[in-house]
């Protein structure tokens, strides 16, 4: 019985989080501490960090400008 209640509560929490996902994202990015924690944790993944750095510091000519 307890296991069934746990599964139901997890499902209900998931539904609530999905239904209010944009509000939750605004809360996370609105809080300085949570924003720093999220960015630090995402940037700790080498694949994400390498892609981000290569797109920010590209060695090619700037897009949209014509010489």
Short mmCIF file of N, CA and C in Angstrom, two decimals, residues 22-66:
data_model
loop_
_atom_site.label_atom_id
_atom_site.label_comp_id
_atom_site.label_asym_id
_atom_site.label_seq_id
_atom_site.Cartn_x
_atom_site.Cartn_y
_atom_site.Cartn_z
N UNK A 22 6.97 26.30 -16.91
CA UNK A 22 7.51 27.62 -17.20
C UNK A 22 7.61 28.46 -15.93
N UNK A 23 6.66 28.31 -15.05
CA UNK A 23 6.72 29.00 -13.77
C UNK A 23 7.91 28.50 -12.95
N UNK A 24 8.17 27.19 -12.98
CA UNK A 24 9.31 26.63 -12.26
C UNK A 24 10.63 27.13 -12.84
N UNK A 25 10.71 27.22 -14.17
CA UNK A 25 11.93 27.72 -14.81
C UNK A 25 12.17 29.17 -14.42
N UNK A 26 11.10 29.99 -14.37
CA UNK A 26 11.25 31.38 -13.95
C UNK A 26 11.72 31.49 -12.51
N UNK A 27 11.23 30.61 -11.65
CA UNK A 27 11.67 30.61 -10.25
C UNK A 27 13.15 30.25 -10.16
N UNK A 28 13.56 29.24 -10.91
CA UNK A 28 14.96 28.80 -10.87
C UNK A 28 15.88 29.90 -11.38
N UNK A 29 15.55 30.50 -12.53
CA UNK A 29 16.43 31.52 -13.10
C UNK A 29 16.28 32.87 -12.42
N UNK A 30 15.23 33.05 -11.63
CA UNK A 30 15.06 34.30 -10.90
C UNK A 30 15.86 34.35 -9.62
N UNK A 31 16.25 33.19 -9.11
CA UNK A 31 17.03 33.12 -7.88
C UNK A 31 18.52 33.04 -8.25
N UNK A 32 19.31 33.98 -7.74
CA UNK A 32 20.74 34.07 -8.11
C UNK A 32 21.48 32.80 -7.72
N UNK A 33 21.25 32.31 -6.51
CA UNK A 33 21.96 31.12 -6.04
C UNK A 33 21.62 29.90 -6.89
N UNK A 34 20.32 29.69 -7.17
CA UNK A 34 19.93 28.54 -7.99
C UNK A 34 20.44 28.66 -9.42
N UNK A 35 20.46 29.89 -9.97
CA UNK A 35 20.97 30.10 -11.32
C UNK A 35 22.45 29.75 -11.40
N UNK A 36 23.23 30.21 -10.41
CA UNK A 36 24.67 29.89 -10.39
C UNK A 36 24.89 28.40 -10.25
N UNK A 37 24.11 27.76 -9.38
CA UNK A 37 24.24 26.33 -9.18
C UNK A 37 23.92 25.56 -10.46
N UNK A 38 22.86 25.96 -11.16
CA UNK A 38 22.47 25.29 -12.40
C UNK A 38 23.52 25.47 -13.49
N UNK A 39 23.99 26.70 -13.67
CA UNK A 39 25.00 26.96 -14.70
C UNK A 39 26.30 26.23 -14.39
N UNK A 40 26.71 26.24 -13.13
CA UNK A 40 27.94 25.55 -12.74
C UNK A 40 27.82 24.05 -12.97
N UNK A 41 26.69 23.47 -12.62
CA UNK A 41 26.54 22.03 -12.80
C UNK A 41 26.46 21.65 -14.28
N UNK A 42 25.80 22.46 -15.10
CA UNK A 42 25.71 22.15 -16.54
C UNK A 42 27.08 22.32 -17.20
N UNK A 43 27.81 23.36 -16.81
CA UNK A 43 29.11 23.60 -17.42
C UNK A 43 30.17 22.61 -16.94
N UNK A 44 29.87 21.79 -15.96
CA UNK A 44 30.84 20.78 -15.52
C UNK A 44 30.88 19.59 -16.47
N UNK A 45 29.90 19.46 -17.35
CA UNK A 45 29.91 18.39 -18.35
C UNK A 45 30.82 18.82 -19.50
N UNK A 46 31.86 18.04 -19.81
CA UNK A 46 32.81 18.44 -20.85
C UNK A 46 32.17 18.67 -22.22
N UNK A 47 31.22 17.85 -22.62
CA UNK A 47 30.60 18.00 -23.94
C UNK A 47 29.86 19.33 -24.04
N UNK A 48 29.11 19.68 -23.02
CA UNK A 48 28.36 20.94 -23.02
C UNK A 48 29.32 22.11 -22.99
N UNK A 49 30.34 22.04 -22.13
CA UNK A 49 31.30 23.13 -22.00
C UNK A 49 32.06 23.36 -23.31
N UNK A 50 32.50 22.29 -23.96
CA UNK A 50 33.23 22.43 -25.22
C UNK A 50 32.37 23.02 -26.32
N UNK A 51 31.13 22.56 -26.42
CA UNK A 51 30.24 23.12 -27.44
C UNK A 51 29.93 24.59 -27.17
N UNK A 52 29.72 24.93 -25.92
CA UNK A 52 29.41 26.31 -25.57
C UNK A 52 30.60 27.21 -25.87
N UNK A 53 31.78 26.79 -25.48
CA UNK A 53 32.97 27.61 -25.70
C UNK A 53 33.28 27.74 -27.19
N UNK A 54 33.06 26.68 -27.96
CA UNK A 54 33.36 26.77 -29.39
C UNK A 54 32.35 27.67 -30.10
N UNK A 55 31.12 27.72 -29.62
CA UNK A 55 30.15 28.60 -30.27
C UNK A 55 30.35 30.06 -29.85
N UNK A 56 30.79 30.28 -28.64
CA UNK A 56 31.02 31.66 -28.16
C UNK A 56 32.29 32.23 -28.75
N UNK A 57 33.36 31.43 -28.75
CA UNK A 57 34.66 31.89 -29.23
C UNK A 57 35.01 31.20 -30.54
N UNK A 58 34.19 31.39 -31.56
CA UNK A 58 34.47 30.75 -32.85
C UNK A 58 35.63 31.48 -33.53
N UNK A 59 36.40 30.74 -34.30
CA UNK A 59 37.58 31.32 -34.95
C UNK A 59 37.27 31.85 -36.35
N UNK A 60 36.09 31.58 -36.86
CA UNK A 60 35.72 32.01 -38.20
C UNK A 60 35.25 33.46 -38.22
N UNK A 61 34.92 33.95 -39.43
CA UNK A 61 34.43 35.32 -39.53
C UNK A 61 33.05 35.45 -38.89
N UNK A 62 32.70 36.59 -38.37
CA UNK A 62 31.39 36.76 -37.75
C UNK A 62 30.28 36.57 -38.76
N UNK A 63 29.24 35.88 -38.33
CA UNK A 63 28.11 35.62 -39.23
C UNK A 63 27.28 36.88 -39.36
N UNK A 64 26.73 37.10 -40.54
CA UNK A 64 25.86 38.25 -40.75
C UNK A 64 26.60 39.45 -41.28
N UNK A 65 27.91 39.48 -41.17
CA UNK A 65 28.70 40.59 -41.69
C UNK A 65 29.32 40.21 -43.01
N UNK A 66 29.30 41.14 -43.91
CA UNK A 66 29.94 40.89 -45.19
C UNK A 66 31.06 41.90 -45.35
#
